[in-house]
PDB file of C-alpha atoms in Angstrom:
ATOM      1  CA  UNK A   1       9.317 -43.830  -6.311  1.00 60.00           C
ATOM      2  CA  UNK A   2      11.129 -40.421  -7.015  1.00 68.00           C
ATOM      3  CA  UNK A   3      12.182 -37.916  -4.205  1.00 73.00           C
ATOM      4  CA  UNK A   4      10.947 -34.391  -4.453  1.00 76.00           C
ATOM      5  CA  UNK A   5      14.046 -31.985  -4.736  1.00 81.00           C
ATOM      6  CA  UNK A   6      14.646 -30.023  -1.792  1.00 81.00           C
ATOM      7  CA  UNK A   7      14.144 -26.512  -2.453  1.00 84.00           C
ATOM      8  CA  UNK A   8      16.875 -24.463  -1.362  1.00 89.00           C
ATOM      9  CA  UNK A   9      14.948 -21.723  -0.792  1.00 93.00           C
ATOM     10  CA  UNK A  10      13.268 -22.306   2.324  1.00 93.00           C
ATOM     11  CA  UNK A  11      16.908 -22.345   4.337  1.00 94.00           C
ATOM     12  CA  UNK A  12      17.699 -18.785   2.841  1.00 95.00           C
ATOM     13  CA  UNK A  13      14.297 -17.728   4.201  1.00 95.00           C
ATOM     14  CA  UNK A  14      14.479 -19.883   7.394  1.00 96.00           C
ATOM     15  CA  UNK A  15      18.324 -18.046   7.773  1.00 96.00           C
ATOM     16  CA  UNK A  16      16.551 -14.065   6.807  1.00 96.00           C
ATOM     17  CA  UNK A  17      13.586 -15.081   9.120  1.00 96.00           C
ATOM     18  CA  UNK A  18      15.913 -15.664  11.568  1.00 96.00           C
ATOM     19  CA  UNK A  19      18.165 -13.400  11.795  1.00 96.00           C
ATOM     20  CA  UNK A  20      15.666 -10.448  11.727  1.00 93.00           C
ATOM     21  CA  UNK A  21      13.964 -12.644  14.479  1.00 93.00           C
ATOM     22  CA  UNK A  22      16.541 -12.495  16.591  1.00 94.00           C
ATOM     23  CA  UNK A  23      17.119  -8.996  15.668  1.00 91.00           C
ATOM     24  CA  UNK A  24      13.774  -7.724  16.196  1.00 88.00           C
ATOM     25  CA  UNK A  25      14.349  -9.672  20.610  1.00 88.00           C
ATOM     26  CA  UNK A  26      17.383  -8.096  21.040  1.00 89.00           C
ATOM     27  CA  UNK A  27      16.190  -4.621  19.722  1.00 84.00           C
ATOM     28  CA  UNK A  28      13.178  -3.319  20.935  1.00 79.00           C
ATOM     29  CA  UNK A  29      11.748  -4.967  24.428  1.00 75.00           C
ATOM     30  CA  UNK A  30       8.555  -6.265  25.703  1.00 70.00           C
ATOM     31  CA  UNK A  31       7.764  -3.107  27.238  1.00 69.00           C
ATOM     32  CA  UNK A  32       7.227  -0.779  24.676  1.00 67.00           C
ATOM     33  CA  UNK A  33       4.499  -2.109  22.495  1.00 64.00           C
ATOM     34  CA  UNK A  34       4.355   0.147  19.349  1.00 71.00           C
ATOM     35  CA  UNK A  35       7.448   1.037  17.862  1.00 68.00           C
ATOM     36  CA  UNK A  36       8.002   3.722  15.595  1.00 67.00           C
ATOM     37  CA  UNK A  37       9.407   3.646  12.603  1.00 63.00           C
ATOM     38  CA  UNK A  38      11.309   7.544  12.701  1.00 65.00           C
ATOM     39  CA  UNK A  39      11.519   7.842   8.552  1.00 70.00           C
ATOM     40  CA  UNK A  40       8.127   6.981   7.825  1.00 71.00           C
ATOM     41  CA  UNK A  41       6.320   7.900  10.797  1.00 76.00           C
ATOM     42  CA  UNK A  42       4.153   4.754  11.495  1.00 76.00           C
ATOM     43  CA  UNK A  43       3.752   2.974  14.849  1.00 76.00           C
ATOM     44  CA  UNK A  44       3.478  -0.632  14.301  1.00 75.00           C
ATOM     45  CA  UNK A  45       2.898  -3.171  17.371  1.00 79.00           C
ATOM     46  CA  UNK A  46       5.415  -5.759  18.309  1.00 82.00           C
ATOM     47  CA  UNK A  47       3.646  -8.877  19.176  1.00 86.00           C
ATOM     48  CA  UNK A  48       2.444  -9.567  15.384  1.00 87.00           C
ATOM     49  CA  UNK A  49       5.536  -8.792  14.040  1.00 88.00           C
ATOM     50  CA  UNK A  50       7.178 -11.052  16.836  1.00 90.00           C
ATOM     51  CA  UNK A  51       4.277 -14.287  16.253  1.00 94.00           C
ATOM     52  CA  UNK A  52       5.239 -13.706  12.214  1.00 94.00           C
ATOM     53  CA  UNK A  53       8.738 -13.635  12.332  1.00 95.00           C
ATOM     54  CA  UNK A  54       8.577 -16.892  14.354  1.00 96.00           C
ATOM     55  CA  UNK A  55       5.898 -18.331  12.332  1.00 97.00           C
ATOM     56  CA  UNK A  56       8.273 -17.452   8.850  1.00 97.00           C
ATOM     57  CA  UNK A  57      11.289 -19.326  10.728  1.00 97.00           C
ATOM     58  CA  UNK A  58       9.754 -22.187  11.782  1.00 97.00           C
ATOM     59  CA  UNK A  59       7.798 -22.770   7.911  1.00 97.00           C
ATOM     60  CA  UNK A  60      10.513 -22.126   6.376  1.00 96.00           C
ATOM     61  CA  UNK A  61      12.835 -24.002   8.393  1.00 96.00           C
ATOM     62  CA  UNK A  62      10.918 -27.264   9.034  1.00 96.00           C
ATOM     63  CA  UNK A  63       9.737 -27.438   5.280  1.00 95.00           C
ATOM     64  CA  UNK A  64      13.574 -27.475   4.488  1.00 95.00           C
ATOM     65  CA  UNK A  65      14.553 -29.725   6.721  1.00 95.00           C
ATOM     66  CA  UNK A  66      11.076 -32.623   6.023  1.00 92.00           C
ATOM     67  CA  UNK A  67      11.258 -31.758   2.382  1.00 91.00           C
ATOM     68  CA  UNK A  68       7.180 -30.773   3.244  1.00 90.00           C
ATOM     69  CA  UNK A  69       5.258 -27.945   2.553  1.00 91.00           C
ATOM     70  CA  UNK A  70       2.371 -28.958   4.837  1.00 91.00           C
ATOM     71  CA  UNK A  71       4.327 -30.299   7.643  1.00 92.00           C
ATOM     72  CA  UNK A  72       6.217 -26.825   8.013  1.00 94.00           C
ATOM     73  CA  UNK A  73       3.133 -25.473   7.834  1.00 95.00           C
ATOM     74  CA  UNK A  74       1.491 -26.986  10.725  1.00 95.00           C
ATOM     75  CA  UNK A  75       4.465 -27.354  12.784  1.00 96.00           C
ATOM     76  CA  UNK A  76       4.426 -23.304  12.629  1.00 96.00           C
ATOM     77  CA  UNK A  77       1.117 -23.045  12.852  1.00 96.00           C
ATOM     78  CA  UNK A  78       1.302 -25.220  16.197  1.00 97.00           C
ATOM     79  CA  UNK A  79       3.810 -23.434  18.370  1.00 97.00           C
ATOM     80  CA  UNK A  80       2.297 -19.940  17.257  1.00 97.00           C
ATOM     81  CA  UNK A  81      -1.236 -20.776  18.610  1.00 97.00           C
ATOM     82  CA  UNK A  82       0.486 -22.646  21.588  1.00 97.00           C
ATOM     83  CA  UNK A  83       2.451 -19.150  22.307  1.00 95.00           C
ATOM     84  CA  UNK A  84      -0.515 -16.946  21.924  1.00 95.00           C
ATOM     85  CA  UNK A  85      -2.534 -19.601  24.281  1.00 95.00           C
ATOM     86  CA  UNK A  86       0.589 -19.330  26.941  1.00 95.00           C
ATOM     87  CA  UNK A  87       0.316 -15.453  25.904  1.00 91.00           C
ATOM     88  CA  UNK A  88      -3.737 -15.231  26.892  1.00 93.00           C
ATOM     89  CA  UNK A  89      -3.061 -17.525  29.772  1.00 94.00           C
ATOM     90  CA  UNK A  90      -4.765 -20.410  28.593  1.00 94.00           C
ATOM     91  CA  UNK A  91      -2.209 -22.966  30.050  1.00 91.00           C
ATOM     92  CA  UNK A  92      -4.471 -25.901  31.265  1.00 94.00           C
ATOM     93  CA  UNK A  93      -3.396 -29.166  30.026  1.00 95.00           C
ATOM     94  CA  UNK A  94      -6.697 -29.621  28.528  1.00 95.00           C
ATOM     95  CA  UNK A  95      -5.691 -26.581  25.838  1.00 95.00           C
ATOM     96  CA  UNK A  96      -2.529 -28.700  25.246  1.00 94.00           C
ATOM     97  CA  UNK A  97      -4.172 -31.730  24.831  1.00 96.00           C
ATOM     98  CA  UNK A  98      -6.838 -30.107  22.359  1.00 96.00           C
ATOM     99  CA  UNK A  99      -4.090 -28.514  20.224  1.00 96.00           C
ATOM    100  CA  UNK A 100      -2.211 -31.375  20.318  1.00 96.00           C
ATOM    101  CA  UNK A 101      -5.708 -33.886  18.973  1.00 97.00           C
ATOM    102  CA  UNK A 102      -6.354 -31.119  16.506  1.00 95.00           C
ATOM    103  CA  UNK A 103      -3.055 -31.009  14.785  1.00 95.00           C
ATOM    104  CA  UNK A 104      -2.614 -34.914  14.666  1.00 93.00           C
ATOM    105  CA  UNK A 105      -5.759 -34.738  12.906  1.00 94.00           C
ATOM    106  CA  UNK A 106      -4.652 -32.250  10.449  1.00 91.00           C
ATOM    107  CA  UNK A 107      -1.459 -34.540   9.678  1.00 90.00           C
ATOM    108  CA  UNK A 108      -3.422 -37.638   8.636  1.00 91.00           C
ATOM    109  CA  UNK A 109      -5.651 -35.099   7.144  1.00 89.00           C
ATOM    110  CA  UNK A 110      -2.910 -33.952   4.505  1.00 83.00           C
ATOM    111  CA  UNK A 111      -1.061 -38.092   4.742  1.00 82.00           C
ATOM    112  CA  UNK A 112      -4.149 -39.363   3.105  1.00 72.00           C
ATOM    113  CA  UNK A 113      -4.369 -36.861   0.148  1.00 67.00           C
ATOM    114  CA  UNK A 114      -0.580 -36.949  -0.595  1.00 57.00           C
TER     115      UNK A 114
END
């Protein structure tokens, strides 16, 4: 059975993704919600920017590292929705336990069709 390559390029966006991630905590805080962007003009909110920036790391940085498209994917996708659930104050165990079941599912979901 052959290996797939590993794609190099998922590390140089997992390293972009975070760097501006990290840049985007330390510059502009919680409190002020829309920031404005002074050449253009346009107030644009933080917490998207924030959940996509993480979401771009952690893709990028788990498909890299499990040589899986998929499994970055989901692995993303997971602690995303857990942070927005912890965000709208969903933090029951039963949430956890739900996200967790659902996720589990969607691996074997994808193992069976690779």
């Amino acid at each position: 059975m052959r290996r797939k390559k590993r794609s190099w390029w998922f590390l140089g966006i997992a390293l972009l993704s975070l760097c501006g991630f990290l840049y985007f905590i330390n510059a502009f805080s919680p409190e002020t919600l829309p920031f404005k962007l002074s050449s253009l003009n346009i107030q644009l909110p933080t917490l998207p920017i924030f959940f996509v920036l993480l979401f771009l790391f952690l893709f990028s940085f788990f498909a890299f590292v499990l040589n899986n498209n998929a499994r970055g994917f989901l692995i993303g996708l997971f602690a995303v929705i857990y942070l927005l659930l912890r965000f709208y104050h969903f933090t029951q165990i039963f949430f956890l336990i739900m996200l967790v079941a659902i996720f589990t599912t969607l691996t074997l979901l994808f193992a069976k069709r690779a």
